[in-house]
Amino acid sequence: MRVKTKRTRHHQTRRADIPAFFRAHGFHMLLALFVIVLVFLGGSSRYDRVVQIPVRLVAIATIAWACFRRLPNDLPSLRAPALLLGGAIMLVFVQLVPLPPAIWTALPGREDFAAAATLAGIAQPWRPLAIVPDMAVNALLALTVPLAVLWGLAGLDSRAREWVYPTILAVIAFALSVETIQLITGGQLVRAIYATGFDLQAAGIFANRNHQALLLAIGIPLATGWQVIRRSGNRGTIARWGVGLALVLLVMVLLATGSRAGLALGAVGLAGAAAIFLSWWGARASASKRKSTLLVFGALAIAVAAAIVAVASGRGEAVERLVGNDPSADMRARAAPVVVALAVDFLPFGSGFGSFDAVFRRVEPTDLLDTIYFNQAHNDLLQIVLEGGLPACLLLLGAIAWLGMATIRLWANRTTHVAVVRGRAASLALGLMALASAVDYPLRTPTMMAIAAALVFIVATALDHLRLARGERLA
């Protein structure tokens, strides 16, 4: 008979504690890994980049684990965004279902493709609605990222949810630091990861400087919301001053990014930051107003002054491009009528997600041929209609309506509760993303998709707080 010593029992206890630890914290560790992978590998929208593989594998693993976790029933406001995302996923699935030749050839915009089979002397095959099926599969896999974020965050308890907002701020701070280093060293860091061949001197954690500029722009209202939250609790003086400094750095680095759209979004972000502070300022006692007013508006004033100095010293590349001639912007403007005509030609069912490059090359005018890279419509709202047709248009309108109504509810309420302040800042950040999508395609990158989904979660959490507060008052 084997006698169990004290040391043996100790080792058995430690081995038993390991599964218990992973049961308690394993999902949180997976979400942390997801954030790390997104930050370092999720900044490119290109489907043929090897960095997409680990991002999607971790997203799928997160979804699989979330399936075995019990979802709380305290987030009814998250149902509408979840249904919209589910509708988008189902739409891509439907586009991949093979159709009989008689139906497929009758769809708008398929005439040239149907003629190819006739010229080749073969019978019309069964084909899915998506003209480029492999790209539609890629679009389906890309949607695993926002699905993993929404599903994963919904499975967290109330204490863990408190980390969502500061995690987004930490990602923005890291991107700000990376771009600062790139501006100093010449931008070799991200070029090694994404290898696009373009100048990535000020692209931060993205392969496109416009996407980096958007991230910095949404950081302005989010950082202001954090400062207001810290001030409401009368704690963290160093943290509050750090946020004030971050606001100044955000504006200065945003100018150096060289994104004209980012410059405009930064201006809107500054206005949103002022609105967040004023909504809090009006509900606070006068004793705490003076210090907070000096801190926030002082930081905003310094940021504007720094922007003026940057422009005067020739460091504001975005302003220089704004007043100068930008060939890429000119090409986007000239291509817009062609994209609109394509969208009309493929109504009501669209050309299939991921097919823009293929269908645009088919009708691209010769005067648009150039060395400039143009693989997207640079108007995601229009491209969604082109590729998804009327069903995608309805989903898009539903998303805009939900965000609009949520924003009105959050800003119409005068409470200064932490959840509501976060929701206001998140609603402004989502609005900036929507504006950016009208002139670019930021939400096609995994990192930006994940941040958008997290912001939607924050807004939904704020709406549920208002619902509970209203119920308590009525009771």
Short mmCIF file of C-alpha atoms in Angstrom, two decimals:
data_model
loop_
_atom_site.label_atom_id
_atom_site.label_comp_id
_atom_site.label_asym_id
_atom_site.label_seq_id
_atom_site.Cartn_x
_atom_site.Cartn_y
_atom_site.Cartn_z
CA MET A 1 0.00 0.00 0.00
CA ARG A 2 1.29 3.42 -0.98
CA VAL A 3 1.33 5.94 1.85
CA LYS A 4 0.47 9.50 0.83
CA THR A 5 2.92 11.92 2.30
CA LYS A 6 2.27 15.57 2.93
CA ARG A 7 4.37 16.46 -0.12
CA THR A 8 2.39 14.07 -2.35
CA ARG A 9 -0.91 15.55 -1.21
CA HIS A 10 0.48 19.04 -1.86
CA HIS A 11 1.37 18.18 -5.48
CA GLN A 12 -2.03 16.58 -6.04
CA THR A 13 -3.72 19.71 -4.71
CA ARG A 14 -1.67 21.88 -7.05
CA ARG A 15 -2.57 19.68 -10.04
CA ALA A 16 -6.23 19.91 -9.06
CA ASP A 17 -5.98 23.70 -8.83
CA ILE A 18 -4.79 24.04 -12.45
CA PRO A 19 -8.09 22.93 -14.08
CA ALA A 20 -9.99 25.04 -11.57
CA PHE A 21 -7.89 28.07 -12.51
CA PHE A 22 -8.55 27.60 -16.22
CA ARG A 23 -12.24 27.10 -15.61
CA ALA A 24 -12.34 30.40 -13.75
CA HIS A 25 -9.97 32.47 -15.88
CA GLY A 26 -9.34 30.56 -19.10
CA PHE A 27 -11.92 32.49 -21.11
CA HIS A 28 -10.53 35.80 -19.86
CA MET A 29 -7.05 34.66 -20.92
CA LEU A 30 -8.38 33.77 -24.38
CA LEU A 31 -9.96 37.21 -24.73
CA ALA A 32 -6.66 38.80 -23.69
CA LEU A 33 -4.87 36.73 -26.34
CA PHE A 34 -7.50 37.87 -28.86
CA VAL A 35 -6.72 41.50 -28.06
CA ILE A 36 -2.98 40.94 -28.45
CA VAL A 37 -3.40 39.16 -31.79
CA LEU A 38 -5.70 41.91 -33.07
CA VAL A 39 -3.27 44.66 -32.07
CA PHE A 40 -0.24 43.06 -33.70
CA LEU A 41 -1.80 41.22 -36.66
CA GLY A 42 -5.26 42.69 -37.29
CA GLY A 43 -4.39 45.94 -39.05
CA SER A 44 -4.69 44.81 -42.66
CA SER A 45 -7.84 44.32 -44.73
CA ARG A 46 -6.07 42.25 -47.41
CA TYR A 47 -7.49 38.74 -47.65
CA ASP A 48 -4.23 37.25 -48.95
CA ARG A 49 -2.10 38.22 -45.95
CA VAL A 50 -0.96 35.36 -43.74
CA VAL A 51 -1.70 37.49 -40.66
CA GLN A 52 -5.41 36.85 -41.23
CA ILE A 53 -4.98 33.19 -40.28
CA PRO A 54 -4.10 33.57 -36.57
CA VAL A 55 -6.65 36.37 -36.15
CA ARG A 56 -9.49 34.23 -37.45
CA LEU A 57 -8.33 31.10 -35.65
CA VAL A 58 -8.41 32.90 -32.30
CA ALA A 59 -11.80 34.43 -33.21
CA ILE A 60 -13.23 30.99 -34.00
CA ALA A 61 -11.76 29.60 -30.77
CA THR A 62 -13.41 32.44 -28.84
CA ILE A 63 -16.78 31.71 -30.45
CA ALA A 64 -16.41 27.99 -29.71
CA TRP A 65 -15.61 28.62 -26.04
CA ALA A 66 -18.39 31.20 -25.73
CA CYS A 67 -20.88 28.58 -26.92
CA PHE A 68 -20.33 26.67 -23.66
CA ARG A 69 -20.71 29.71 -21.43
CA ARG A 70 -24.02 30.78 -19.99
CA LEU A 71 -25.06 34.17 -21.31
CA PRO A 72 -26.57 36.57 -18.77
CA ASN A 73 -30.04 37.95 -19.41
CA ASP A 74 -29.20 41.50 -18.33
CA LEU A 75 -28.31 42.83 -21.80
CA PRO A 76 -31.57 43.11 -23.77
CA SER A 77 -30.24 46.16 -25.63
CA LEU A 78 -27.61 43.93 -27.23
CA ARG A 79 -30.25 41.86 -29.03
CA ALA A 80 -30.77 44.30 -31.89
CA PRO A 81 -27.05 44.56 -32.80
CA ALA A 82 -26.73 40.78 -32.44
CA LEU A 83 -29.67 40.25 -34.80
CA LEU A 84 -28.19 42.69 -37.32
CA LEU A 85 -24.85 40.89 -37.22
CA GLY A 86 -26.59 37.55 -37.51
CA GLY A 87 -28.53 38.88 -40.49
CA ALA A 88 -25.28 39.90 -42.18
CA ILE A 89 -23.81 36.43 -41.62
CA MET A 90 -26.94 34.76 -42.99
CA LEU A 91 -26.88 37.04 -46.04
CA VAL A 92 -23.35 35.90 -46.90
CA PHE A 93 -24.43 32.28 -46.40
CA VAL A 94 -27.32 32.78 -48.83
CA GLN A 95 -24.96 34.30 -51.40
CA LEU A 96 -22.93 31.07 -51.34
CA VAL A 97 -25.87 28.75 -52.10
CA PRO A 98 -25.58 27.37 -55.69
CA LEU A 99 -28.46 28.37 -57.95
CA PRO A 100 -29.87 26.65 -61.05
CA PRO A 101 -28.65 28.13 -64.37
CA ALA A 102 -32.13 29.43 -65.24
CA ILE A 103 -32.26 31.49 -62.06
CA TRP A 104 -28.62 32.58 -62.02
CA THR A 105 -28.58 33.84 -65.61
CA ALA A 106 -31.73 35.87 -64.94
CA LEU A 107 -30.08 37.83 -62.12
CA PRO A 108 -29.10 41.42 -62.98
CA GLY A 109 -25.46 42.03 -63.90
CA ARG A 110 -24.67 38.43 -64.86
CA GLU A 111 -24.98 38.76 -68.64
CA ASP A 112 -21.25 38.90 -69.43
CA PHE A 113 -20.47 36.02 -67.08
CA ALA A 114 -23.23 33.88 -68.58
CA ALA A 115 -21.93 34.66 -72.08
CA ALA A 116 -18.51 33.31 -71.09
CA ALA A 117 -19.91 29.79 -70.69
CA THR A 118 -21.67 30.04 -74.04
CA LEU A 119 -18.49 31.17 -75.81
CA ALA A 120 -16.58 28.33 -74.17
CA GLY A 121 -19.14 25.85 -75.51
CA ILE A 122 -20.07 24.43 -72.12
CA ALA A 123 -23.40 24.15 -70.36
CA GLN A 124 -24.28 26.80 -67.82
CA PRO A 125 -23.19 25.44 -64.41
CA TRP A 126 -24.88 25.88 -61.07
CA ARG A 127 -23.36 28.98 -59.51
CA PRO A 128 -23.89 30.90 -56.26
CA LEU A 129 -25.22 34.43 -56.22
CA ALA A 130 -21.74 35.70 -55.29
CA ILE A 131 -19.78 36.30 -58.48
CA VAL A 132 -16.49 35.58 -56.67
CA PRO A 133 -17.41 32.77 -54.24
CA ASP A 134 -13.98 32.47 -52.60
CA MET A 135 -14.09 36.16 -51.69
CA ALA A 136 -17.57 35.68 -50.21
CA VAL A 137 -16.13 32.88 -48.07
CA ASN A 138 -13.43 35.32 -46.99
CA ALA A 139 -16.12 37.85 -46.05
CA LEU A 140 -17.86 35.17 -44.00
CA LEU A 141 -14.64 34.35 -42.15
CA ALA A 142 -14.01 38.05 -41.57
CA LEU A 143 -17.32 38.32 -39.72
CA THR A 144 -16.06 35.85 -37.13
CA VAL A 145 -14.14 38.74 -35.54
CA PRO A 146 -17.11 40.98 -34.56
CA LEU A 147 -19.14 37.88 -33.70
CA ALA A 148 -16.40 36.70 -31.34
CA VAL A 149 -16.19 40.12 -29.70
CA LEU A 150 -19.94 40.54 -29.14
CA TRP A 151 -20.45 36.96 -28.00
CA GLY A 152 -17.34 36.95 -25.86
CA LEU A 153 -18.11 40.22 -24.09
CA ALA A 154 -21.73 39.22 -23.53
CA GLY A 155 -20.48 36.20 -21.57
CA LEU A 156 -18.51 38.29 -19.08
CA ASP A 157 -19.74 39.18 -15.63
CA SER A 158 -20.31 42.79 -14.59
CA ARG A 159 -16.86 43.12 -13.02
CA ALA A 160 -15.03 41.90 -16.13
CA ARG A 161 -17.08 44.23 -18.35
CA GLU A 162 -15.52 47.19 -16.59
CA TRP A 163 -12.28 46.39 -18.42
CA VAL A 164 -13.72 46.80 -21.93
CA TYR A 165 -13.51 50.60 -22.06
CA PRO A 166 -9.96 50.93 -20.62
CA THR A 167 -8.80 48.10 -22.91
CA ILE A 168 -9.85 50.13 -25.95
CA LEU A 169 -8.01 53.13 -24.54
CA ALA A 170 -4.93 50.96 -23.99
CA VAL A 171 -5.03 49.84 -27.63
CA ILE A 172 -5.27 53.46 -28.77
CA ALA A 173 -2.39 54.44 -26.49
CA PHE A 174 -0.28 51.63 -27.90
CA ALA A 175 -1.10 52.68 -31.48
CA LEU A 176 -0.18 56.25 -30.57
CA SER A 177 3.16 55.09 -29.18
CA VAL A 178 3.90 52.92 -32.22
CA GLU A 179 3.24 55.77 -34.63
CA THR A 180 5.40 58.11 -32.57
CA ILE A 181 8.26 55.61 -32.84
CA GLN A 182 7.62 55.23 -36.56
CA LEU A 183 7.81 58.97 -37.10
CA ILE A 184 11.15 59.02 -35.31
CA THR A 185 12.68 55.90 -36.87
CA GLY A 186 11.24 56.04 -40.39
CA GLY A 187 8.43 53.50 -40.07
CA GLN A 188 10.10 50.11 -40.51
CA LEU A 189 8.06 48.28 -37.85
CA VAL A 190 4.70 47.73 -39.57
CA ARG A 191 6.19 47.43 -43.06
CA ALA A 192 7.84 44.20 -41.92
CA ILE A 193 4.49 42.81 -40.75
CA TYR A 194 2.12 43.78 -43.55
CA ALA A 195 4.61 44.15 -46.45
CA THR A 196 2.32 46.19 -48.70
CA GLY A 197 5.14 48.04 -50.38
CA PHE A 198 3.62 51.42 -49.55
CA ASP A 199 5.02 54.11 -47.30
CA LEU A 200 3.92 53.11 -43.81
CA GLN A 201 5.84 55.76 -41.95
CA ALA A 202 2.78 56.96 -40.03
CA ALA A 203 0.43 53.97 -40.26
CA GLY A 204 0.74 52.93 -36.61
CA ILE A 205 -0.64 49.43 -36.07
CA PHE A 206 -2.43 49.44 -39.43
CA ALA A 207 -1.43 48.96 -43.05
CA ASN A 208 -3.31 52.14 -44.00
CA ARG A 209 -2.67 55.52 -42.41
CA ASN A 210 -6.33 56.52 -42.82
CA HIS A 211 -7.30 53.71 -40.46
CA GLN A 212 -4.65 54.75 -37.96
CA ALA A 213 -5.93 58.34 -38.15
CA LEU A 214 -9.47 57.15 -37.43
CA LEU A 215 -8.27 55.24 -34.38
CA LEU A 216 -6.56 58.37 -33.05
CA ALA A 217 -9.67 60.45 -33.81
CA ILE A 218 -11.99 58.17 -31.84
CA GLY A 219 -9.45 58.28 -29.04
CA ILE A 220 -10.22 61.96 -28.48
CA PRO A 221 -13.83 61.54 -27.21
CA LEU A 222 -13.00 58.23 -25.53
CA ALA A 223 -10.10 59.76 -23.59
CA THR A 224 -12.29 62.71 -22.60
CA GLY A 225 -14.95 60.32 -21.34
CA TRP A 226 -12.32 58.55 -19.26
CA GLN A 227 -11.15 61.86 -17.78
CA VAL A 228 -14.73 62.76 -16.87
CA ILE A 229 -15.23 59.36 -15.24
CA ARG A 230 -12.08 59.72 -13.17
CA ARG A 231 -13.06 63.24 -12.18
CA SER A 232 -16.52 62.08 -11.13
CA GLY A 233 -14.91 59.71 -8.66
CA ASN A 234 -12.49 62.39 -7.41
CA ARG A 235 -9.58 60.00 -7.81
CA GLY A 236 -6.56 59.42 -9.97
CA THR A 237 -5.09 62.93 -10.29
CA ILE A 238 -2.05 61.62 -12.15
CA ALA A 239 -4.27 59.57 -14.45
CA ARG A 240 -6.41 62.61 -15.24
CA TRP A 241 -3.39 64.72 -16.11
CA GLY A 242 -2.09 61.82 -18.16
CA VAL A 243 -5.32 61.78 -20.15
CA GLY A 244 -4.99 65.52 -20.71
CA LEU A 245 -1.50 64.99 -22.08
CA ALA A 246 -2.80 62.14 -24.24
CA LEU A 247 -5.36 64.47 -25.82
CA VAL A 248 -2.57 66.82 -26.85
CA LEU A 249 -0.48 63.96 -28.25
CA LEU A 250 -3.45 62.50 -30.11
CA VAL A 251 -4.00 65.72 -32.04
CA MET A 252 -0.31 66.27 -32.76
CA VAL A 253 0.31 62.73 -34.01
CA LEU A 254 -2.97 62.79 -35.94
CA LEU A 255 -1.66 65.73 -37.93
CA ALA A 256 1.57 63.88 -38.66
CA THR A 257 -0.36 60.87 -39.95
CA GLY A 258 -1.07 62.71 -43.19
CA SER A 259 -4.69 61.61 -43.51
CA ARG A 260 -7.04 64.29 -44.77
CA ALA A 261 -10.11 62.34 -43.68
CA GLY A 262 -8.45 61.80 -40.32
CA LEU A 263 -7.94 65.53 -39.95
CA ALA A 264 -11.65 66.18 -40.46
CA LEU A 265 -12.57 63.33 -38.12
CA GLY A 266 -10.19 64.72 -35.52
CA ALA A 267 -11.99 68.07 -35.66
CA VAL A 268 -15.32 66.30 -35.15
CA GLY A 269 -13.74 64.29 -32.33
CA LEU A 270 -12.64 67.49 -30.58
CA ALA A 271 -16.18 68.84 -30.82
CA GLY A 272 -17.47 65.56 -29.42
CA ALA A 273 -14.97 65.73 -26.57
CA ALA A 274 -16.23 69.19 -25.66
CA ALA A 275 -19.82 67.90 -25.77
CA ILE A 276 -18.97 65.01 -23.43
CA PHE A 277 -17.38 67.36 -20.94
CA LEU A 278 -20.20 69.91 -21.11
CA SER A 279 -22.82 67.19 -20.56
CA TRP A 280 -21.00 66.27 -17.36
CA TRP A 281 -20.16 69.85 -16.39
CA GLY A 282 -23.78 70.96 -16.38
CA ALA A 283 -24.75 68.32 -13.82
CA ARG A 284 -21.89 68.76 -11.36
CA ALA A 285 -21.51 71.02 -8.36
CA SER A 286 -19.70 74.28 -8.99
CA ALA A 287 -16.92 73.37 -6.54
CA SER A 288 -15.59 70.71 -8.90
CA LYS A 289 -16.27 72.57 -12.11
CA ARG A 290 -13.36 74.97 -12.09
CA LYS A 291 -10.54 72.44 -11.91
CA SER A 292 -12.15 70.14 -14.45
CA THR A 293 -12.85 73.02 -16.83
CA LEU A 294 -9.23 74.16 -16.67
CA LEU A 295 -7.94 70.64 -17.19
CA VAL A 296 -10.12 69.53 -20.11
CA PHE A 297 -10.44 72.80 -22.00
CA GLY A 298 -6.80 73.56 -21.23
CA ALA A 299 -5.82 70.27 -22.85
CA LEU A 300 -8.07 70.94 -25.84
CA ALA A 301 -6.67 74.46 -26.21
CA ILE A 302 -3.11 73.16 -26.07
CA ALA A 303 -4.01 70.52 -28.65
CA VAL A 304 -5.39 73.16 -31.03
CA ALA A 305 -2.35 75.36 -30.42
CA ALA A 306 -0.06 72.42 -31.11
CA ALA A 307 -1.93 71.80 -34.36
CA ILE A 308 -1.42 75.40 -35.42
CA VAL A 309 2.29 75.20 -34.61
CA ALA A 310 2.58 71.93 -36.54
CA VAL A 311 0.99 73.46 -39.61
CA ALA A 312 3.10 76.61 -39.37
CA SER A 313 6.30 74.57 -39.09
CA GLY A 314 5.41 72.32 -42.02
CA ARG A 315 4.73 69.23 -39.88
CA GLY A 316 1.02 69.00 -40.61
CA GLU A 317 1.12 66.65 -43.59
CA ALA A 318 -2.65 66.17 -43.53
CA VAL A 319 -3.20 69.93 -43.88
CA GLU A 320 -0.63 70.10 -46.68
CA ARG A 321 -2.46 67.33 -48.53
CA LEU A 322 -5.78 69.06 -47.85
CA VAL A 323 -4.73 72.28 -49.61
CA GLY A 324 -2.64 70.49 -52.23
CA ASN A 325 -3.44 68.05 -54.99
CA ASP A 326 -3.90 64.42 -53.99
CA PRO A 327 -4.06 62.02 -56.98
CA SER A 328 -5.65 59.23 -54.93
CA ALA A 329 -8.51 61.48 -53.79
CA ASP A 330 -9.03 62.67 -57.36
CA MET A 331 -9.24 59.06 -58.54
CA ARG A 332 -11.82 58.23 -55.86
CA ALA A 333 -13.97 61.16 -56.96
CA ARG A 334 -13.77 60.14 -60.62
CA ALA A 335 -14.52 56.50 -59.82
CA ALA A 336 -17.58 57.27 -57.67
CA PRO A 337 -20.06 57.56 -60.60
CA VAL A 338 -18.83 54.23 -61.96
CA VAL A 339 -19.41 52.55 -58.60
CA VAL A 340 -22.90 54.05 -58.32
CA ALA A 341 -23.77 52.76 -61.79
CA LEU A 342 -22.48 49.31 -60.84
CA ALA A 343 -24.59 49.27 -57.69
CA VAL A 344 -27.68 50.09 -59.74
CA ASP A 345 -26.86 47.41 -62.34
CA PHE A 346 -26.65 44.67 -59.71
CA LEU A 347 -29.82 45.59 -57.81
CA PRO A 348 -31.71 44.10 -56.06
CA PHE A 349 -29.44 41.21 -54.98
CA GLY A 350 -25.94 42.66 -55.37
CA SER A 351 -22.79 41.18 -56.88
CA GLY A 352 -21.73 39.21 -53.81
CA PHE A 353 -19.52 40.24 -50.92
CA GLY A 354 -15.86 40.59 -51.82
CA SER A 355 -16.53 40.95 -55.55
CA PHE A 356 -15.86 44.69 -55.93
CA ASP A 357 -12.42 44.31 -57.47
CA ALA A 358 -13.65 41.80 -60.06
CA VAL A 359 -16.76 43.70 -61.15
CA PHE A 360 -15.04 47.10 -61.12
CA ARG A 361 -12.21 45.93 -63.37
CA ARG A 362 -14.83 44.79 -65.88
CA VAL A 363 -16.14 48.32 -66.41
CA GLU A 364 -13.21 50.48 -65.30
CA PRO A 365 -12.80 53.41 -67.74
CA THR A 366 -9.40 53.75 -69.39
CA ASP A 367 -8.96 57.26 -67.99
CA LEU A 368 -8.93 55.75 -64.48
CA LEU A 369 -6.06 53.37 -65.23
CA ASP A 370 -3.12 54.37 -63.07
CA THR A 371 -0.47 53.01 -60.73
CA ILE A 372 -2.55 53.98 -57.69
CA TYR A 373 -3.92 51.03 -55.73
CA PHE A 374 -7.74 50.93 -55.98
CA ASN A 375 -9.11 47.60 -54.77
CA GLN A 376 -12.06 49.00 -52.77
CA ALA A 377 -14.72 51.60 -53.51
CA HIS A 378 -13.38 53.85 -50.73
CA ASN A 379 -17.01 54.33 -49.75
CA ASP A 380 -18.00 51.32 -47.68
CA LEU A 381 -21.62 52.39 -47.43
CA LEU A 382 -21.91 52.35 -51.22
CA GLN A 383 -19.85 49.18 -51.58
CA ILE A 384 -22.11 47.34 -49.14
CA VAL A 385 -25.09 48.16 -51.36
CA LEU A 386 -23.16 47.10 -54.48
CA GLU A 387 -22.12 43.74 -53.04
CA GLY A 388 -25.13 42.98 -50.85
CA GLY A 389 -28.00 44.60 -52.73
CA LEU A 390 -31.23 45.65 -51.04
CA PRO A 391 -30.95 43.10 -48.18
CA ALA A 392 -27.60 44.59 -47.17
CA CYS A 393 -29.03 48.08 -47.57
CA LEU A 394 -31.83 47.22 -45.12
CA LEU A 395 -29.32 45.83 -42.61
CA LEU A 396 -27.21 48.97 -42.98
CA LEU A 397 -30.23 51.22 -42.43
CA GLY A 398 -31.17 49.14 -39.39
CA ALA A 399 -27.69 49.59 -37.91
CA ILE A 400 -27.77 53.34 -38.52
CA ALA A 401 -31.25 53.59 -37.00
CA TRP A 402 -30.19 51.66 -33.89
CA LEU A 403 -27.12 53.82 -33.39
CA GLY A 404 -29.13 57.01 -33.96
CA MET A 405 -31.84 56.09 -31.45
CA ALA A 406 -29.26 54.90 -28.92
CA THR A 407 -27.31 58.14 -29.25
CA ILE A 408 -30.44 60.24 -28.73
CA ARG A 409 -31.41 58.28 -25.61
CA LEU A 410 -27.95 58.54 -24.08
CA TRP A 411 -27.53 62.25 -24.72
CA ALA A 412 -31.11 63.20 -23.79
CA ASN A 413 -30.59 61.82 -20.28
CA ARG A 414 -28.81 64.18 -17.85
CA THR A 415 -27.30 61.49 -15.64
CA THR A 416 -23.52 61.38 -15.13
CA HIS A 417 -23.33 57.70 -14.28
CA VAL A 418 -20.13 56.01 -15.44
CA ALA A 419 -21.94 53.63 -17.81
CA VAL A 420 -23.81 56.48 -19.50
CA VAL A 421 -20.68 58.62 -19.91
CA ARG A 422 -18.95 55.66 -21.51
CA GLY A 423 -21.96 55.09 -23.74
CA ARG A 424 -21.92 58.70 -24.93
CA ALA A 425 -18.23 58.53 -25.78
CA ALA A 426 -18.73 55.17 -27.53
CA SER A 427 -21.66 56.52 -29.55
CA LEU A 428 -19.49 59.40 -30.78
CA ALA A 429 -16.70 56.97 -31.67
CA LEU A 430 -19.14 54.82 -33.66
CA GLY A 431 -20.41 57.94 -35.40
CA LEU A 432 -16.84 58.80 -36.42
CA MET A 433 -16.44 55.28 -37.79
CA ALA A 434 -19.61 55.70 -39.84
CA LEU A 435 -18.36 59.00 -41.24
CA ALA A 436 -15.00 57.44 -42.09
CA SER A 437 -16.76 54.58 -43.88
CA ALA A 438 -18.29 57.09 -46.29
CA VAL A 439 -14.83 57.90 -47.69
CA ASP A 440 -12.84 54.77 -46.86
CA TYR A 441 -13.12 51.15 -45.67
CA PRO A 442 -11.82 51.07 -42.06
CA LEU A 443 -14.25 48.42 -40.84
CA ARG A 444 -12.76 45.87 -43.21
CA THR A 445 -9.74 45.52 -40.92
CA PRO A 446 -10.10 42.99 -38.07
CA THR A 447 -8.81 45.40 -35.44
CA MET A 448 -11.30 48.12 -36.34
CA MET A 449 -14.15 45.61 -36.61
CA ALA A 450 -13.35 44.36 -33.12
CA ILE A 451 -13.20 47.88 -31.68
CA ALA A 452 -16.52 48.74 -33.33
CA ALA A 453 -18.14 45.63 -31.84
CA ALA A 454 -16.74 46.50 -28.40
CA LEU A 455 -18.09 50.05 -28.71
CA VAL A 456 -21.52 48.66 -29.62
CA PHE A 457 -21.33 46.53 -26.47
CA ILE A 458 -20.52 49.63 -24.37
CA VAL A 459 -23.48 51.52 -25.88
CA ALA A 460 -25.81 48.58 -25.22
CA THR A 461 -24.59 48.37 -21.62
CA ALA A 462 -25.32 52.07 -21.15
CA LEU A 463 -28.82 51.67 -22.58
CA ASP A 464 -29.55 48.82 -20.19
CA HIS A 465 -28.38 50.97 -17.28
CA LEU A 466 -30.89 53.65 -18.29
CA ARG A 467 -33.60 51.01 -18.55
CA LEU A 468 -32.86 49.67 -15.07
CA ALA A 469 -32.66 53.17 -13.59
CA ARG A 470 -36.01 54.08 -15.11
CA GLY A 471 -37.55 50.87 -13.74
CA GLU A 472 -36.25 51.63 -10.25
CA ARG A 473 -37.72 55.14 -10.36
CA LEU A 474 -41.09 53.80 -11.46
CA ALA A 475 -40.99 51.22 -8.67
#
